[in-house]
mmCIF file of C-alpha atoms in Angstrom:
data_model
loop_
_atom_site.group_PDB
_atom_site.id
_atom_site.type_symbol
_atom_site.label_atom_id
_atom_site.label_comp_id
_atom_site.label_asym_id
_atom_site.label_seq_id
_atom_site.Cartn_x
_atom_site.Cartn_y
_atom_site.Cartn_z
ATOM 1 C CA MET A 9 -4.620 -170.774 -70.591
ATOM 2 C CA SER A 10 -5.921 -167.576 -72.145
ATOM 3 C CA ARG A 11 -3.626 -164.920 -73.401
ATOM 4 C CA SER A 12 -4.272 -161.270 -72.413
ATOM 5 C CA LEU A 13 -2.874 -158.084 -73.799
ATOM 6 C CA ILE A 14 -1.094 -155.548 -71.607
ATOM 7 C CA GLY A 15 -3.368 -152.514 -71.010
ATOM 8 C CA ARG A 16 -2.009 -149.069 -71.803
ATOM 9 C CA THR A 17 -3.200 -145.581 -70.946
ATOM 10 C CA ASP A 18 -2.514 -144.042 -74.340
ATOM 11 C CA SER A 19 -5.557 -144.241 -76.598
ATOM 12 C CA SER A 20 -3.564 -143.953 -79.841
ATOM 13 C CA LYS A 21 -1.500 -147.002 -80.837
ATOM 14 C CA ASN A 22 0.772 -147.395 -83.825
ATOM 15 C CA GLY A 23 2.107 -150.498 -85.482
ATOM 16 C CA SER A 24 5.306 -150.727 -83.459
ATOM 17 C CA GLU A 25 3.379 -150.577 -80.160
ATOM 18 C CA ASP A 26 1.035 -153.364 -81.327
ATOM 19 C CA SER A 27 4.021 -155.477 -82.312
ATOM 20 C CA ASP A 28 5.604 -154.907 -78.910
ATOM 21 C CA LEU A 29 2.404 -155.885 -77.111
ATOM 22 C CA LEU A 30 2.076 -159.034 -79.260
ATOM 23 C CA SER A 31 5.660 -160.028 -78.472
ATOM 24 C CA ARG A 32 5.045 -159.625 -74.751
ATOM 25 C CA ARG A 33 1.881 -161.661 -75.085
ATOM 26 C CA TRP A 34 3.730 -164.627 -76.613
ATOM 27 C CA ILE A 35 6.501 -164.395 -74.025
ATOM 28 C CA ILE A 36 4.002 -164.502 -71.172
ATOM 29 C CA ALA A 37 2.157 -167.422 -72.770
ATOM 30 C CA ASP A 38 5.387 -169.409 -73.238
ATOM 31 C CA LEU A 39 6.398 -168.808 -69.624
ATOM 32 C CA GLU A 40 2.988 -169.971 -68.436
ATOM 33 C CA ARG A 41 3.259 -173.181 -70.482
ATOM 34 C CA LEU A 42 6.598 -173.927 -68.843
ATOM 35 C CA GLY A 43 5.095 -173.294 -65.406
ATOM 36 C CA ILE A 44 7.296 -170.286 -64.801
ATOM 37 C CA GLN A 45 5.709 -167.365 -62.969
ATOM 38 C CA CYS A 46 5.737 -164.098 -64.891
ATOM 39 C CA PRO A 47 8.448 -161.658 -63.755
ATOM 40 C CA ALA A 48 7.546 -158.458 -61.905
ATOM 41 C CA SER A 49 8.181 -156.389 -65.025
ATOM 42 C CA PHE A 50 4.965 -157.783 -66.538
ATOM 43 C CA SER A 51 2.773 -157.078 -63.469
ATOM 44 C CA LEU A 52 0.889 -153.820 -62.749
ATOM 45 C CA THR A 53 3.121 -150.740 -62.863
ATOM 46 C CA VAL A 54 2.164 -147.111 -62.232
ATOM 47 C CA SER A 55 4.423 -144.166 -63.071
ATOM 48 C CA THR A 56 4.404 -140.447 -63.814
ATOM 49 C CA SER A 57 6.333 -138.346 -66.273
ATOM 50 C CA LYS A 58 6.432 -135.350 -63.884
ATOM 51 C CA ALA A 59 6.325 -135.760 -60.111
ATOM 52 C CA LYS A 60 6.433 -131.987 -59.452
ATOM 53 C CA VAL A 61 4.168 -129.685 -61.416
ATOM 54 C CA VAL A 62 4.577 -125.896 -61.181
ATOM 55 C CA VAL A 63 2.076 -123.649 -62.987
ATOM 56 C CA HIS A 64 0.795 -120.092 -62.782
ATOM 57 C CA GLU A 65 -2.573 -119.206 -61.333
ATOM 58 C CA ASN A 66 -5.569 -119.447 -63.716
ATOM 59 C CA THR A 67 -3.757 -121.818 -66.094
ATOM 60 C CA ASP A 68 -4.140 -125.579 -66.676
ATOM 61 C CA ALA A 69 -2.242 -128.164 -64.636
ATOM 62 C CA VAL A 70 -1.563 -131.649 -66.031
ATOM 63 C CA LEU A 71 -1.135 -134.369 -63.412
ATOM 64 C CA SER A 72 0.505 -137.238 -65.272
ATOM 65 C CA CYS A 73 -0.224 -140.887 -64.431
ATOM 66 C CA GLN A 74 0.578 -143.880 -66.687
ATOM 67 C CA PHE A 75 -0.031 -147.527 -65.923
ATOM 68 C CA LYS A 76 0.549 -150.962 -67.440
ATOM 69 C CA THR A 77 -1.364 -154.086 -66.471
ATOM 70 C CA GLU A 78 -0.624 -157.767 -66.820
ATOM 71 C CA LYS A 79 -4.113 -159.163 -67.467
ATOM 72 C CA GLU A 80 -6.624 -156.603 -66.218
ATOM 73 C CA THR A 81 -8.387 -154.885 -69.098
ATOM 74 C CA ASN A 82 -10.567 -152.543 -67.045
ATOM 75 C CA PRO A 83 -8.547 -151.244 -64.072
ATOM 76 C CA ARG A 84 -10.109 -148.928 -61.506
ATOM 77 C CA ILE A 85 -8.566 -145.451 -61.410
ATOM 78 C CA GLU A 86 -8.795 -143.034 -58.487
ATOM 79 C CA TRP A 87 -7.240 -139.644 -57.746
ATOM 80 C CA LYS A 88 -7.009 -138.235 -54.212
ATOM 81 C CA LYS A 89 -5.676 -135.035 -52.698
ATOM 82 C CA LYS A 90 -3.837 -135.204 -49.400
ATOM 83 C CA GLY A 91 -4.115 -132.429 -46.822
ATOM 84 C CA LYS A 92 -5.495 -132.282 -43.305
ATOM 85 C CA ASP A 93 -8.028 -134.742 -44.685
ATOM 86 C CA ILE A 94 -7.868 -136.929 -47.784
ATOM 87 C CA THR A 95 -10.418 -135.830 -50.379
ATOM 88 C CA PHE A 96 -11.439 -137.527 -53.605
ATOM 89 C CA VAL A 97 -10.635 -135.801 -56.879
ATOM 90 C CA TYR A 98 -11.713 -138.593 -59.230
ATOM 91 C CA PHE A 99 -13.732 -141.560 -57.991
ATOM 92 C CA ASP A 100 -16.144 -144.047 -59.519
ATOM 93 C CA GLY A 101 -15.642 -142.623 -63.008
ATOM 94 C CA LYS A 102 -16.350 -138.964 -62.187
ATOM 95 C CA PHE A 103 -14.802 -135.892 -60.591
ATOM 96 C CA SER A 104 -16.077 -134.761 -57.204
ATOM 97 C CA GLY A 105 -16.169 -131.637 -55.041
ATOM 98 C CA SER A 106 -14.622 -128.458 -56.409
ATOM 99 C CA PHE A 107 -13.055 -130.411 -59.299
ATOM 100 C CA ALA A 108 -16.381 -131.300 -60.903
ATOM 101 C CA GLY A 109 -16.900 -129.371 -64.134
ATOM 102 C CA ARG A 110 -13.318 -128.056 -64.376
ATOM 103 C CA ALA A 111 -11.232 -131.191 -64.892
ATOM 104 C CA LYS A 112 -10.855 -133.984 -67.422
ATOM 105 C CA ILE A 113 -9.147 -137.388 -67.493
ATOM 106 C CA GLU A 114 -7.418 -139.207 -70.354
ATOM 107 C CA GLY A 115 -6.309 -142.702 -69.442
ATOM 108 C CA ALA A 116 -5.240 -141.949 -65.882
ATOM 109 C CA THR A 117 -3.806 -138.481 -66.532
ATOM 110 C CA VAL A 118 -5.853 -135.626 -65.062
ATOM 111 C CA THR A 119 -5.939 -132.036 -66.322
ATOM 112 C CA LEU A 120 -7.196 -129.301 -63.968
ATOM 113 C CA HIS A 121 -8.440 -126.090 -65.575
ATOM 114 C CA ALA A 122 -8.009 -122.553 -64.176
ATOM 115 C CA VAL A 123 -6.140 -123.633 -61.064
ATOM 116 C CA THR A 124 -5.849 -121.420 -57.989
ATOM 117 C CA GLN A 125 -3.660 -121.435 -54.916
ATOM 118 C CA LYS A 126 -6.231 -123.657 -53.182
ATOM 119 C CA ASP A 127 -5.410 -126.409 -55.703
ATOM 120 C CA SER A 128 -1.783 -126.599 -54.544
ATOM 121 C CA GLY A 129 -0.905 -129.764 -52.681
ATOM 122 C CA LEU A 130 -0.038 -133.448 -52.924
ATOM 123 C CA TYR A 131 -2.107 -135.633 -55.261
ATOM 124 C CA ARG A 132 -2.131 -139.425 -55.484
ATOM 125 C CA CYS A 133 -3.019 -141.581 -58.482
ATOM 126 C CA GLU A 134 -4.184 -145.082 -57.529
ATOM 127 C CA VAL A 135 -4.723 -147.912 -60.034
ATOM 128 C CA SER A 136 -6.381 -151.162 -59.025
ATOM 129 C CA ALA A 137 -6.127 -154.257 -61.227
ATOM 130 C CA PRO A 138 -7.788 -157.236 -59.488
ATOM 131 C CA ALA A 139 -6.825 -159.728 -62.206
ATOM 132 C CA ASP A 140 -3.083 -158.983 -61.959
ATOM 133 C CA HIS A 141 -0.544 -160.569 -59.623
ATOM 134 C CA THR A 142 0.206 -157.094 -58.230
ATOM 135 C CA ASN A 143 -3.285 -155.645 -58.049
ATOM 136 C CA LEU A 144 -2.589 -152.131 -56.678
ATOM 137 C CA GLY A 145 -0.191 -149.380 -57.712
ATOM 138 C CA GLU A 146 0.088 -145.684 -56.894
ATOM 139 C CA ILE A 147 2.215 -142.584 -57.500
ATOM 140 C CA ASN A 148 2.291 -139.082 -55.991
ATOM 141 C CA VAL A 149 2.298 -135.788 -57.876
ATOM 142 C CA THR A 150 2.934 -132.424 -56.188
ATOM 143 C CA LEU A 151 1.191 -129.365 -57.592
ATOM 144 C CA ASN A 152 2.464 -125.861 -56.795
ATOM 145 C CA VAL A 153 0.401 -122.946 -58.108
ATOM 146 C CA LEU A 154 2.318 -119.674 -58.394
ATOM 147 C CA VAL A 155 0.468 -116.428 -57.651
ATOM 148 C CA PRO A 156 1.618 -112.948 -58.769
ATOM 149 C CA PRO A 157 1.797 -110.071 -56.264
ATOM 150 C CA HIS A 158 -1.403 -108.589 -54.877
ATOM 151 C CA THR A 159 -1.817 -105.030 -53.612
ATOM 152 C CA PRO A 160 -0.179 -105.051 -50.166
ATOM 153 C CA SER A 161 -1.687 -103.543 -47.048
ATOM 154 C CA CYS A 162 0.377 -100.654 -45.643
ATOM 155 C CA GLU A 163 0.370 -99.217 -42.122
ATOM 156 C CA VAL A 164 1.760 -95.667 -41.953
ATOM 157 C CA PRO A 165 1.065 -93.326 -38.990
ATOM 158 C CA SER A 166 -0.432 -89.988 -40.003
ATOM 159 C CA SER A 167 1.543 -88.018 -37.387
ATOM 160 C CA VAL A 168 4.332 -88.663 -34.916
ATOM 161 C CA LEU A 169 6.389 -86.568 -32.490
ATOM 162 C CA SER A 170 9.980 -85.767 -33.341
ATOM 163 C CA GLY A 171 12.467 -88.064 -31.628
ATOM 164 C CA ALA A 172 10.028 -90.959 -31.264
ATOM 165 C CA GLY A 173 10.597 -94.448 -32.640
ATOM 166 C CA VAL A 174 8.304 -95.440 -35.547
ATOM 167 C CA GLU A 175 7.709 -98.698 -37.445
ATOM 168 C CA LEU A 176 5.890 -98.908 -40.807
ATOM 169 C CA HIS A 177 4.379 -102.247 -41.914
ATOM 170 C CA CYS A 178 3.676 -103.755 -45.352
ATOM 171 C CA LYS A 179 2.167 -107.201 -46.070
ATOM 172 C CA ASP A 180 0.944 -109.270 -49.018
ATOM 173 C CA LYS A 181 -0.386 -112.635 -47.781
ATOM 174 C CA LEU A 182 -1.554 -114.012 -51.153
ATOM 175 C CA SER A 183 1.554 -114.049 -53.344
ATOM 176 C CA VAL A 184 3.373 -117.338 -54.057
ATOM 177 C CA PRO A 185 6.307 -117.395 -53.693
ATOM 178 C CA PRO A 186 6.294 -114.811 -50.867
ATOM 179 C CA PRO A 187 7.202 -111.366 -52.206
ATOM 180 C CA THR A 188 10.001 -109.005 -51.291
ATOM 181 C CA TYR A 189 9.182 -105.444 -50.242
ATOM 182 C CA ILE A 190 10.617 -102.013 -51.018
ATOM 183 C CA TRP A 191 9.549 -98.748 -49.384
ATOM 184 C CA TYR A 192 9.281 -95.464 -51.274
ATOM 185 C CA LYS A 193 9.316 -91.936 -49.895
ATOM 186 C CA ASP A 194 7.933 -89.230 -52.180
ATOM 187 C CA ASN A 195 8.144 -91.768 -55.092
ATOM 188 C CA LYS A 196 11.850 -92.398 -54.483
ATOM 189 C CA ALA A 197 13.015 -95.867 -53.471
ATOM 190 C CA LEU A 198 14.660 -95.944 -50.055
ATOM 191 C CA SER A 199 17.951 -97.708 -49.566
ATOM 192 C CA THR A 200 17.639 -101.330 -48.470
ATOM 193 C CA THR A 201 21.080 -101.212 -46.830
ATOM 194 C CA HIS A 202 21.316 -99.660 -43.388
ATOM 195 C CA THR A 203 24.256 -97.291 -42.885
ATOM 196 C CA THR A 204 25.261 -94.761 -40.257
ATOM 197 C CA ASP A 205 23.991 -91.973 -42.509
ATOM 198 C CA THR A 206 20.433 -93.336 -42.716
ATOM 199 C CA SER A 207 17.880 -92.827 -39.948
ATOM 200 C CA PHE A 208 15.967 -96.016 -40.817
ATOM 201 C CA SER A 209 16.383 -99.734 -41.468
ATOM 202 C CA MET A 210 14.349 -101.808 -43.939
ATOM 203 C CA ASP A 211 13.510 -105.536 -43.827
ATOM 204 C CA THR A 212 12.703 -106.538 -47.413
ATOM 205 C CA ASP A 213 11.383 -109.983 -46.377
ATOM 206 C CA LYS A 214 9.065 -108.836 -43.572
ATOM 207 C CA GLY A 215 8.133 -105.493 -45.163
ATOM 208 C CA THR A 216 8.999 -103.302 -42.168
ATOM 209 C CA LEU A 217 10.563 -99.840 -42.169
ATOM 210 C CA LYS A 218 11.922 -98.802 -38.761
ATOM 211 C CA PHE A 219 12.967 -95.368 -37.506
ATOM 212 C CA LYS A 220 14.816 -95.243 -34.189
ATOM 213 C CA SER A 221 14.287 -91.495 -33.879
ATOM 214 C CA VAL A 222 12.317 -89.567 -36.496
ATOM 215 C CA SER A 223 13.044 -85.959 -37.385
ATOM 216 C CA LYS A 224 11.310 -83.249 -39.375
ATOM 217 C CA ALA A 225 13.197 -84.414 -42.476
ATOM 218 C CA ASP A 226 11.414 -87.789 -42.334
ATOM 219 C CA SER A 227 8.018 -86.244 -43.110
ATOM 220 C CA GLY A 228 6.630 -87.240 -46.502
ATOM 221 C CA GLN A 229 4.529 -89.632 -48.609
ATOM 222 C CA TYR A 230 5.303 -93.305 -47.941
ATOM 223 C CA ARG A 231 4.233 -96.344 -49.965
ATOM 224 C CA CYS A 232 5.319 -99.979 -50.204
ATOM 225 C CA GLU A 233 5.823 -102.185 -53.271
ATOM 226 C CA ALA A 234 5.577 -106.013 -53.290
ATOM 227 C CA SER A 235 7.222 -108.083 -56.032
ATOM 228 C CA ASN A 236 8.031 -111.721 -56.893
ATOM 229 C CA SER A 237 9.131 -113.725 -59.934
ATOM 230 C CA VAL A 238 5.604 -114.524 -61.123
ATOM 231 C CA GLY A 239 4.084 -111.190 -62.142
ATOM 232 C CA ALA A 240 4.295 -107.420 -62.113
ATOM 233 C CA PRO A 241 4.916 -105.684 -58.751
ATOM 234 C CA LYS A 242 2.008 -104.098 -56.890
ATOM 235 C CA SER A 243 2.062 -101.043 -54.644
ATOM 236 C CA CYS A 244 -0.243 -99.669 -51.969
ATOM 237 C CA VAL A 245 -1.596 -96.111 -51.980
ATOM 238 C CA ALA A 246 0.870 -93.573 -50.578
ATOM 239 C CA HIS A 247 0.206 -92.316 -47.039
ATOM 240 C CA HIS A 248 1.501 -89.047 -45.610
ATOM 241 C CA MET A 249 3.477 -89.148 -42.363
ATOM 242 C CA LYS A 250 3.932 -85.829 -40.570
ATOM 243 C CA VAL A 251 6.657 -85.375 -37.971
ATOM 244 C CA MET A 252 5.730 -82.680 -35.465
ATOM 245 C CA GLU A 253 8.321 -80.739 -33.478
ATOM 246 C CA TYR A 254 7.443 -80.281 -29.794
ATOM 247 C CA GLN A 255 8.979 -76.904 -28.841
ATOM 248 C CA LEU A 256 8.615 -74.812 -25.635
ATOM 249 C CA SER A 257 8.622 -71.149 -26.667
ATOM 250 C CA MET A 258 9.553 -68.255 -24.348
ATOM 251 C CA THR A 259 5.937 -67.107 -24.388
ATOM 252 C CA THR A 260 4.793 -70.516 -23.143
ATOM 253 C CA LEU A 261 7.350 -70.473 -20.325
ATOM 254 C CA ILE A 262 6.392 -66.938 -19.195
ATOM 255 C CA ALA A 263 2.676 -67.752 -19.295
ATOM 256 C CA GLY A 264 3.261 -70.851 -17.192
ATOM 257 C CA ALA A 265 5.318 -68.942 -14.614
ATOM 258 C CA VAL A 266 2.702 -66.161 -14.314
ATOM 259 C CA GLY A 267 -0.058 -68.713 -13.883
ATOM 260 C CA LEU A 268 1.848 -70.497 -11.101
ATOM 261 C CA PHE A 269 2.556 -67.159 -9.318
ATOM 262 C CA LEU A 270 -1.113 -66.143 -9.442
ATOM 263 C CA LEU A 271 -2.122 -69.537 -8.056
ATOM 264 C CA ILE A 272 0.242 -69.113 -5.079
ATOM 265 C CA VAL A 273 -1.013 -65.545 -4.433
ATOM 266 C CA MET A 274 -4.630 -66.684 -4.456
ATOM 267 C CA CYS A 275 -3.856 -69.465 -1.971
ATOM 268 C CA CYS A 276 -2.149 -66.985 0.386
ATOM 269 C CA LEU A 277 -5.051 -64.541 0.180
ATOM 270 C CA GLY A 278 -7.474 -67.309 0.952
ATOM 271 C CA VAL A 279 -5.546 -68.289 4.102
ATOM 272 C CA CYS A 280 -5.400 -64.635 5.291
ATOM 273 C CA LEU A 281 -9.119 -64.108 4.796
ATOM 274 C CA CYS A 282 -9.810 -67.290 6.730
ATOM 275 C CA HIS A 283 -7.785 -66.032 9.712
ATOM 276 C CA ARG A 284 -9.429 -62.576 9.665
ATOM 277 C CA ARG A 285 -12.936 -63.983 9.661
ATOM 278 C CA GLY A 286 -12.083 -66.419 12.417
ATOM 279 C CA CYS A 287 -12.832 -69.479 10.415
ATOM 280 C CA CYS A 288 -9.605 -71.124 11.451
ATOM 281 C CA ASN A 289 -10.052 -70.082 15.161
ATOM 282 C CA LYS A 290 -13.553 -71.558 15.301
ATOM 283 C CA LYS A 291 -12.224 -74.761 13.941
ATOM 284 C CA GLU A 292 -9.441 -74.754 16.544
ATOM 285 C CA GLN A 293 -11.889 -73.943 19.429
ATOM 286 C CA LYS A 294 -14.254 -76.572 18.242
ATOM 287 C CA GLY A 295 -11.427 -78.994 18.162
ATOM 288 C CA ARG A 296 -10.395 -78.028 21.698
ATOM 289 C CA SER A 297 -13.924 -78.303 23.124
ATOM 290 C CA THR A 298 -14.375 -81.667 21.670
ATOM 291 C CA ASN A 299 -10.970 -82.788 22.844
ATOM 292 C CA SER A 300 -11.105 -81.283 26.487
ATOM 293 C CA TYR A 301 -9.263 -83.127 29.245
ATOM 294 C CA ASN A 302 -11.410 -85.083 31.759
ATOM 295 C CA PRO A 303 -9.520 -86.188 34.938
ATOM 296 C CA PRO A 304 -9.966 -89.824 35.939
ATOM 297 C CA PRO A 305 -12.301 -90.598 38.928
ATOM 298 C CA PRO A 306 -10.681 -91.182 42.388
ATOM 299 C CA PRO A 307 -9.880 -94.774 43.187
ATOM 300 C CA THR A 308 -12.414 -96.691 45.351
ATOM 301 C CA ARG A 309 -11.423 -98.880 48.281
ATOM 302 C CA ASN A 310 -12.738 -102.325 48.780
ATOM 303 C CA PRO A 311 -13.709 -102.939 52.470
ATOM 304 C CA LYS A 312 -12.599 -106.509 52.279
ATOM 305 C CA ASN A 313 -9.069 -105.444 51.523
ATOM 306 C CA TYR A 314 -8.904 -102.895 54.353
ATOM 307 C CA LYS A 315 -6.409 -103.701 57.101
ATOM 308 C CA HIS A 316 -6.429 -102.209 60.659
ATOM 309 C CA THR A 317 -3.079 -100.577 61.277
ATOM 310 C CA GLN A 318 -3.516 -98.535 64.531
ATOM 311 C CA SER A 319 -5.673 -98.571 67.683
ATOM 312 C CA PHE A 320 -6.932 -95.426 69.278
ATOM 313 C CA MET A 321 -7.385 -95.080 72.998
ATOM 314 C CA ILE A 322 -10.007 -92.721 74.406
#
């Protein structure tokens, strides 16, 4: 029975590794002569040196995959990415899809260049060795690409009435991990802790700044800053919020009263003129003529129902 060497993924081999392979070869051959089946430790095995890979955006990511075969000298290697659908990364000796031209493979270990957030996900390395007792092995590697903060979008009202409730919004949807937010007023960081002395409350995870009742003192330039552990914080452009006081002055009250009085006087004059010109009387007479009383016609007697009650003698 032929003797086969155990395949390895590493291209470089030193003397000690060759000696180890030769020893395994003789052990397998001796077991085969005795009719003893080779133990599982000599069949196909697939492993990884790092099951979870975390890298920054636009850097290289190494997805480790090592294998050992029993007899197969030319195993088939495939890499797949799992998501809503399973897509091939490496198949039939070449990279496919968005990985073509920006990835390389050494043995079964894949290196992705200039990774982005879209590359994050679960990858699977599959090794097929038809000549081995165990002819299929696989391992999973999770890739997480970290993204520094991007400039957040800020929603700040330009004007608001005093006493009204106001909510300011700030959001950065691209950062990984999700950022925390801090609001600034006139380039001074606002307190993240709500107390009885503050007129607002801040949610550093959602990026909201809430005012239950704004006052003139809350007017100013507002901006939001997003930050995480990956890169430098980013801030949106400051927006001015103006709180307007709604006051009723004495002049406004007097003008309103005079206007109401003049309206009443004009209505009264209109009614008087209508009576003098007889407009109202004509309307009343017209109403009477159209609604005059007509007495009902006298009842008619039916001769059939007439009964003779008295006789007259001549």
